[in-house]
mmCIF file of C-alpha atoms in Angstrom:
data_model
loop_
_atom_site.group_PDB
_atom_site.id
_atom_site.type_symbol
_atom_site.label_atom_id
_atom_site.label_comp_id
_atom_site.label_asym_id
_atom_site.label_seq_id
_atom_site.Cartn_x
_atom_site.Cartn_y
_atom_site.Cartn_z
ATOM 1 C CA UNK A 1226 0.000 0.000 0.000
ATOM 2 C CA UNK A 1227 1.077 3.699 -0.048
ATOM 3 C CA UNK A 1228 3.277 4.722 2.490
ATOM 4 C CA UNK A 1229 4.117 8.344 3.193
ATOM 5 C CA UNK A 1230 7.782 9.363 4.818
ATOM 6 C CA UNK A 1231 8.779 11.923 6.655
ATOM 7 C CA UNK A 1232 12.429 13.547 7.627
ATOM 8 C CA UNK A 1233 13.490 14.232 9.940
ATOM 9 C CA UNK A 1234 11.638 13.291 12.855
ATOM 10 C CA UNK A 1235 12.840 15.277 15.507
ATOM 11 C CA UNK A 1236 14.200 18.856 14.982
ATOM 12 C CA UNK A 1237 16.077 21.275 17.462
ATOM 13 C CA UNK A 1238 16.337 25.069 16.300
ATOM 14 C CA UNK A 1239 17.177 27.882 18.376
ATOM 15 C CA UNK A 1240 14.798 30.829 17.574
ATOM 16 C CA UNK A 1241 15.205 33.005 14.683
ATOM 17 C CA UNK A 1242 16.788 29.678 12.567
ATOM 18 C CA UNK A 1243 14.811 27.990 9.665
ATOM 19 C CA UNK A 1244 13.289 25.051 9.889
ATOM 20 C CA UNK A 1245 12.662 22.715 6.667
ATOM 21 C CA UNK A 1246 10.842 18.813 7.039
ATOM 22 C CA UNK A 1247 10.746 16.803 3.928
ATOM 23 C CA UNK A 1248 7.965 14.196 3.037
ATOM 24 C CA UNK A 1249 8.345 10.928 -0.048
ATOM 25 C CA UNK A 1250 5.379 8.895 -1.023
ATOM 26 C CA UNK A 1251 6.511 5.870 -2.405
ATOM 27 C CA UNK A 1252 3.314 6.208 -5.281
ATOM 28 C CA UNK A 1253 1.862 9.589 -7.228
ATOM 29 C CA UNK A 1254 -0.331 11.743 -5.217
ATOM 30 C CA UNK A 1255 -3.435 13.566 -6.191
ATOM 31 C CA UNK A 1256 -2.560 15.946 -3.613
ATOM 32 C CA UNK A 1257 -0.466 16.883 -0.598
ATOM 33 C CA UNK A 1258 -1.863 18.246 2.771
ATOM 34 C CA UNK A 1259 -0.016 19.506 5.858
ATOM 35 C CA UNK A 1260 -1.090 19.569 9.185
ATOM 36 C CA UNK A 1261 0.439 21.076 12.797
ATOM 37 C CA UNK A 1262 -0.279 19.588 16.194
ATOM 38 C CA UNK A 1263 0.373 21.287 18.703
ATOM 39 C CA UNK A 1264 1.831 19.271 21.930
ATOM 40 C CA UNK A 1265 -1.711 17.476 23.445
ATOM 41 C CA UNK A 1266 -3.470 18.942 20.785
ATOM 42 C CA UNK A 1267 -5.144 17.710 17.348
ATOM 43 C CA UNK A 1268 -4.072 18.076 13.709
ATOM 44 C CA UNK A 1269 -4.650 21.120 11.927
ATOM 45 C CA UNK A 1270 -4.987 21.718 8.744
ATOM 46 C CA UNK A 1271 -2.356 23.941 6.984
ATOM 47 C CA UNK A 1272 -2.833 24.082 3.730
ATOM 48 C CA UNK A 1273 -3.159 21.486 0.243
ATOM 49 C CA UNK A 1274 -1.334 21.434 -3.120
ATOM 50 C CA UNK A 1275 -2.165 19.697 -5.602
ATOM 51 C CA UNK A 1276 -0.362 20.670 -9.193
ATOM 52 C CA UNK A 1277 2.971 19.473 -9.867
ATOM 53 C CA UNK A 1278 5.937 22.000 -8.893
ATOM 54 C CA UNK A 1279 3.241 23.755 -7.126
ATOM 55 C CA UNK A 1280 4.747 26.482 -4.520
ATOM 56 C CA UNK A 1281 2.383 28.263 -1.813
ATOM 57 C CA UNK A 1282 3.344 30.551 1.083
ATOM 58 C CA UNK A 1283 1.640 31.493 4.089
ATOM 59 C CA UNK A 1284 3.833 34.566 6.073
ATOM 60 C CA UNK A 1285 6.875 32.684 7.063
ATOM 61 C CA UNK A 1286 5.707 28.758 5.876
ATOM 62 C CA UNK A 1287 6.558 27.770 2.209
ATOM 63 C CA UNK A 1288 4.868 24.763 1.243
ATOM 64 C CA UNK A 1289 6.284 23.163 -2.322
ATOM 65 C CA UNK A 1290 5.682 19.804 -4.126
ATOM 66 C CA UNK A 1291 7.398 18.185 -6.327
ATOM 67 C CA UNK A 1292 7.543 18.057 -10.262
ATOM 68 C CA UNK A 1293 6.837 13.559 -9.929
ATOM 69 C CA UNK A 1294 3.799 14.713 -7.251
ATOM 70 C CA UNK A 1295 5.624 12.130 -5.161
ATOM 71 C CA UNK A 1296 7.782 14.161 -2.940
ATOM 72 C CA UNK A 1297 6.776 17.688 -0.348
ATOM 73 C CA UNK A 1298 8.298 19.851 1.760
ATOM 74 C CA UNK A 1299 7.520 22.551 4.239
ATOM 75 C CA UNK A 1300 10.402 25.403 5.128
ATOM 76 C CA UNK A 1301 9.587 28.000 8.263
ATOM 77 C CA UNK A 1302 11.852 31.125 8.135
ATOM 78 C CA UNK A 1303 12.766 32.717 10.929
ATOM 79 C CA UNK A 1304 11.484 30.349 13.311
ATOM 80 C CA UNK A 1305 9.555 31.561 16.745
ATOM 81 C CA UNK A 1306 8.494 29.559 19.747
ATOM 82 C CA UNK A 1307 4.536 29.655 18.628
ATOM 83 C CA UNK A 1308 6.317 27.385 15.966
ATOM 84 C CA UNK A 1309 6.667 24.519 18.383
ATOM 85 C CA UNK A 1310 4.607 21.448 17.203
ATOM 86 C CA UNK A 1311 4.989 18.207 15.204
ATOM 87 C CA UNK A 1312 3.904 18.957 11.606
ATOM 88 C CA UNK A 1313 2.767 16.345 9.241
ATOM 89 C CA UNK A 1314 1.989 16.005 5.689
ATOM 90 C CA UNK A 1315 -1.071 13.577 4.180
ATOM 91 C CA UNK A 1316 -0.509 12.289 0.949
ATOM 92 C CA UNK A 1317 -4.055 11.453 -1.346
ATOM 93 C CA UNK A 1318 -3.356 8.612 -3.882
ATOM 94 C CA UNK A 1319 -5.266 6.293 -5.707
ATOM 95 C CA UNK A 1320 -7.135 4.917 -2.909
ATOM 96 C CA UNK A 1321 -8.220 8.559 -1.980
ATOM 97 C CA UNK A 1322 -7.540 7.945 1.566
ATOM 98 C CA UNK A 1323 -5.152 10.606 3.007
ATOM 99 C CA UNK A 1324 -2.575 8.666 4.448
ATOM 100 C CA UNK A 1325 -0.012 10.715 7.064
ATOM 101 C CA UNK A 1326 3.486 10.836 7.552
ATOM 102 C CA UNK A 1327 4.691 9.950 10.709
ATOM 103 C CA UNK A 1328 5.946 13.475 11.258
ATOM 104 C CA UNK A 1329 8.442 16.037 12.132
ATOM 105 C CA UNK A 1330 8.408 17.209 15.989
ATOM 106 C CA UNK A 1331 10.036 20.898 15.823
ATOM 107 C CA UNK A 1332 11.292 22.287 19.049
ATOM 108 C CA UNK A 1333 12.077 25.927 19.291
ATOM 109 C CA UNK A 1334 14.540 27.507 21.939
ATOM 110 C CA UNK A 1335 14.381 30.663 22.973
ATOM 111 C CA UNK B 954 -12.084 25.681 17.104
ATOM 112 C CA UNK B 955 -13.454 23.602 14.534
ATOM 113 C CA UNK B 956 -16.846 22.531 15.753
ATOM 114 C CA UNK B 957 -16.360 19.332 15.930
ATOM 115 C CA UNK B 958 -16.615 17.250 19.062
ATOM 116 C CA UNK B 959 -15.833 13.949 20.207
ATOM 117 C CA UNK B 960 -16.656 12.081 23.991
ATOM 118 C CA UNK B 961 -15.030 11.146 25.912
ATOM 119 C CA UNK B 962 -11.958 13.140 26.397
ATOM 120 C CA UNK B 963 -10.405 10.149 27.832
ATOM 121 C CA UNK B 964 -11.440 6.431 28.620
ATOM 122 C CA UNK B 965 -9.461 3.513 30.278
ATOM 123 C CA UNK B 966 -11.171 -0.233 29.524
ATOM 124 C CA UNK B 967 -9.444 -3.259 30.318
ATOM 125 C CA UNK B 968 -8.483 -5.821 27.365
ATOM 126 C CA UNK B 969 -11.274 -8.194 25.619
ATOM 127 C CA UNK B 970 -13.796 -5.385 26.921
ATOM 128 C CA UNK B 971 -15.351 -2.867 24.044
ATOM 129 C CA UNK B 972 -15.746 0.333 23.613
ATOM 130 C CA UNK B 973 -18.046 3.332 21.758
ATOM 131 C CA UNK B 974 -16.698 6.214 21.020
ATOM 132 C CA UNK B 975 -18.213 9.442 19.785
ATOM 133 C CA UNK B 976 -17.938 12.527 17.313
ATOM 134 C CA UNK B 977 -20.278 15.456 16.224
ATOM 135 C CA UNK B 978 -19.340 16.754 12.890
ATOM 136 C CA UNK B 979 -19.340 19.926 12.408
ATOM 137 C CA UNK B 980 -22.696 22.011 10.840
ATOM 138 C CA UNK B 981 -23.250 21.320 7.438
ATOM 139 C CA UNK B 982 -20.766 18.507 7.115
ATOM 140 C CA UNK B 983 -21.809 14.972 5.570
ATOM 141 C CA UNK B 984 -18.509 13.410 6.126
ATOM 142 C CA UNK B 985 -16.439 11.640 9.052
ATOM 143 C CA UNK B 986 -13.659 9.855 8.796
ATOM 144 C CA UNK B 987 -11.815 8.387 11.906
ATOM 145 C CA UNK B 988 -8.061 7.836 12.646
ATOM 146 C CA UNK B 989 -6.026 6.358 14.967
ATOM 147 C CA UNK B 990 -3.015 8.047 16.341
ATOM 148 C CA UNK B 991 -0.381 5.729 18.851
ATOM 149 C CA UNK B 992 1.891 8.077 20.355
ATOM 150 C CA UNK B 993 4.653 9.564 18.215
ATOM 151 C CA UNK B 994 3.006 8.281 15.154
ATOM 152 C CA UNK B 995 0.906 10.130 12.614
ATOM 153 C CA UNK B 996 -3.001 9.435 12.663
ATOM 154 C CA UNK B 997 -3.854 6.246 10.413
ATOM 155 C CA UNK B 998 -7.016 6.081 8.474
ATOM 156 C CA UNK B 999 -9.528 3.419 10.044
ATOM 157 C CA UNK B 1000 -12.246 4.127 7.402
ATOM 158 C CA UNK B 1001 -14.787 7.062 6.209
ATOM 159 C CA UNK B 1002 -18.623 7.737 6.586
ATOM 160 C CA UNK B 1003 -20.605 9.329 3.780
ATOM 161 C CA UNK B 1004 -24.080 9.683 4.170
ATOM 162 C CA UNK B 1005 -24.380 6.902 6.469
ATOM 163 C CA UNK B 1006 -22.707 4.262 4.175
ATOM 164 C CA UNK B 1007 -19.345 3.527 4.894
ATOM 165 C CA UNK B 1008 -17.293 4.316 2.080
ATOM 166 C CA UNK B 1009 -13.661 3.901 2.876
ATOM 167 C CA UNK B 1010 -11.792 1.596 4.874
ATOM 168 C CA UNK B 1011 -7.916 1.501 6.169
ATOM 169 C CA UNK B 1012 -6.123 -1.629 6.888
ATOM 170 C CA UNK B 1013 -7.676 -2.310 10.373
ATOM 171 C CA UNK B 1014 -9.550 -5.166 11.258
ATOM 172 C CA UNK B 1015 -13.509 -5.787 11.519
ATOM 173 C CA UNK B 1016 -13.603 -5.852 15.383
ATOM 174 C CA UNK B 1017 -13.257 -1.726 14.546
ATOM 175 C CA UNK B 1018 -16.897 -1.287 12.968
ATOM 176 C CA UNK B 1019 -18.557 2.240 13.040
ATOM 177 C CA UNK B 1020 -21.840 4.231 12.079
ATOM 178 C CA UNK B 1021 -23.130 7.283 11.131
ATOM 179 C CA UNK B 1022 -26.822 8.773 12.129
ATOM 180 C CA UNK B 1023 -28.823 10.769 9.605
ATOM 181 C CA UNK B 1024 -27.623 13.864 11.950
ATOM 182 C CA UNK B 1025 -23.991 12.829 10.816
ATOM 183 C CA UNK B 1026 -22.784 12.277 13.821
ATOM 184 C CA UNK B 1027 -20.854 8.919 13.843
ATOM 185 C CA UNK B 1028 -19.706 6.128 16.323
ATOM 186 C CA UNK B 1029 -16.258 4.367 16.409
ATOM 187 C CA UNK B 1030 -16.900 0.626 18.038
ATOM 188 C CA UNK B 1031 -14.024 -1.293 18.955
ATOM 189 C CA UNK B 1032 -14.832 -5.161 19.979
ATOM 190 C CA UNK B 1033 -12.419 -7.459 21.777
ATOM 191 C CA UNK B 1034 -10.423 -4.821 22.596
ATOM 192 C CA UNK B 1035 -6.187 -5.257 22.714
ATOM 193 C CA UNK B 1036 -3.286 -3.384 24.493
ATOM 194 C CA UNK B 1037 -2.143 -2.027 21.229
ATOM 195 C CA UNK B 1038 -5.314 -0.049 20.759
ATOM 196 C CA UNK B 1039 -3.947 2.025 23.085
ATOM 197 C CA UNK B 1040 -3.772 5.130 21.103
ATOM 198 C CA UNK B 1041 -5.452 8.896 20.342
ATOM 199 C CA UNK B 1042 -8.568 8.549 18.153
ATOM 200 C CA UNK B 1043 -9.585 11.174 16.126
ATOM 201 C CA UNK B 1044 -12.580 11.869 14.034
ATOM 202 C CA UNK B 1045 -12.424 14.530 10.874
ATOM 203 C CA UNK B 1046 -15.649 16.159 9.689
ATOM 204 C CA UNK B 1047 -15.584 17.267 6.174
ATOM 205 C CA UNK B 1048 -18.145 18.140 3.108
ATOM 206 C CA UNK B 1049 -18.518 17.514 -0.058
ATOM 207 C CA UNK B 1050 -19.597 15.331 -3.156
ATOM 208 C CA UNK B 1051 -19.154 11.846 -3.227
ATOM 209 C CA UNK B 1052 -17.351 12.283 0.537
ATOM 210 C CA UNK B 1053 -13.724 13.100 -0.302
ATOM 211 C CA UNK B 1054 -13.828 16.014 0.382
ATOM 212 C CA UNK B 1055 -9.918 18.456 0.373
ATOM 213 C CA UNK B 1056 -10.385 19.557 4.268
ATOM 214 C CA UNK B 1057 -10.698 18.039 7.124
ATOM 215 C CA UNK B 1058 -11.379 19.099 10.348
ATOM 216 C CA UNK B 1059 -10.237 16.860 13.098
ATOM 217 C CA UNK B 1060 -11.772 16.948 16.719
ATOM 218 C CA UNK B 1061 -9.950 17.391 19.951
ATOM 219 C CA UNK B 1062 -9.591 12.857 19.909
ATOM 220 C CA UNK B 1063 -10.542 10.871 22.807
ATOM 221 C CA UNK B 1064 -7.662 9.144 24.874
ATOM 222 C CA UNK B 1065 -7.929 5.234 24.782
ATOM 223 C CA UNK B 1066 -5.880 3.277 27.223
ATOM 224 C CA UNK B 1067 -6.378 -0.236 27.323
ATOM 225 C CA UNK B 1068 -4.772 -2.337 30.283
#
């Protein structure tokens, strides 16, 4: 079945650093989603791509996918403590069930 | 907040015992899917509610069978219930046609701890 890989899983920045986590699927997506969760808290959604090469950015988050719709990534500038979370991305294939990474966990130190 | 809702916040059962769990979509949503989420781990699709059919399953066994009411609110049941269920479970409200549906909006999860 699809499976959905994330790197790296833990990440240590001190504030003010970027931050980038990278996610493969190991099939072609329809679409990408990413997700924050907040320590004790529940998945959020971020935002989606879905064209090939596609490129968004929200304030300090850039959000690209790849040209082969098989590969993501997510790059913070300039990262603050309200940062802190694990963030995932959600792969749609085939089988149209989103199926998560297992996530980058992104500590920020003041 | 997203509007949706789940209950309980947390529950503790002992193993071979079952369990219900809850979730309220949010207004004007047809759609719930539920996940599971062991600690450290991303959430993992257990299967998808449209309309009160089920229309999408993840690789989990039958003892994890759910419903939906014509309210679209929906119940996760879990029969015969193991240690490794331990884990957060989330549901995710969403509209749409046909019930796949780009956003999701995931509840606060209920706590499951099975010993």
């Amino acid at each position: 079945g699809q499976q959905v890989m994330q790197i790296p899983q833990y990440q240590h920045v001190q504030e003010g650093e970027d931050f980038t986590t990278y996610c493969n699927s190991s099939t072609t997506l329809s679409n990408i989603q990413w997700y924050k969760q907040r320590p004790g808290g529940h998945p959020v959604f971020l935002i989606q791509l879905v064209k090939s090469g596609e490129v968004k950015k929200q304030k300090r988050l850039t959000f690209q996918f790849g040209e082969a719709k098989k590969n993501s990534s997510l790059h913070i500038t300039a990262t603050q403590t309200t940062d802190v979370g694990t963030y995932f991305c959600a792969g749609r294939g085939s089988a149209r069930q989103l199926t998560f990474g297992s996530g980058t966990q992104l500590t920020v130190l003041p | 907040e997203t509007g949706v809702t789940q209950s309980p916040t947390h529950l503790i059962k002992t193993r071979g015992q079952q369990v219900t769990l809850r979730c309220s979509s949010q207004s004007g949503h047809n759609t719930v899917s539920w996940y599971q989420q062991a600690l450290g781990q991303g959430p993992q699709f257990i299967f998808q509610y449209y309309r009160e059919e089920e229309n999408g399953r993840g690789n989990f066994p039958p003892r994890f069978s759910g419903l939906q009411f014509p309210n679209y609110s929906s119940e996760l049941n879990v029969n015969a219930l193991e240690l490794d269920d331990s884990a957060l479970y989330l549901c995710a409200s969403s509209s749409g046609t046909g019930g796949w549906a780009d956003t999701q909006y995931f509840g606060p999860g209920t706590r499951l701890t099975v010993l």
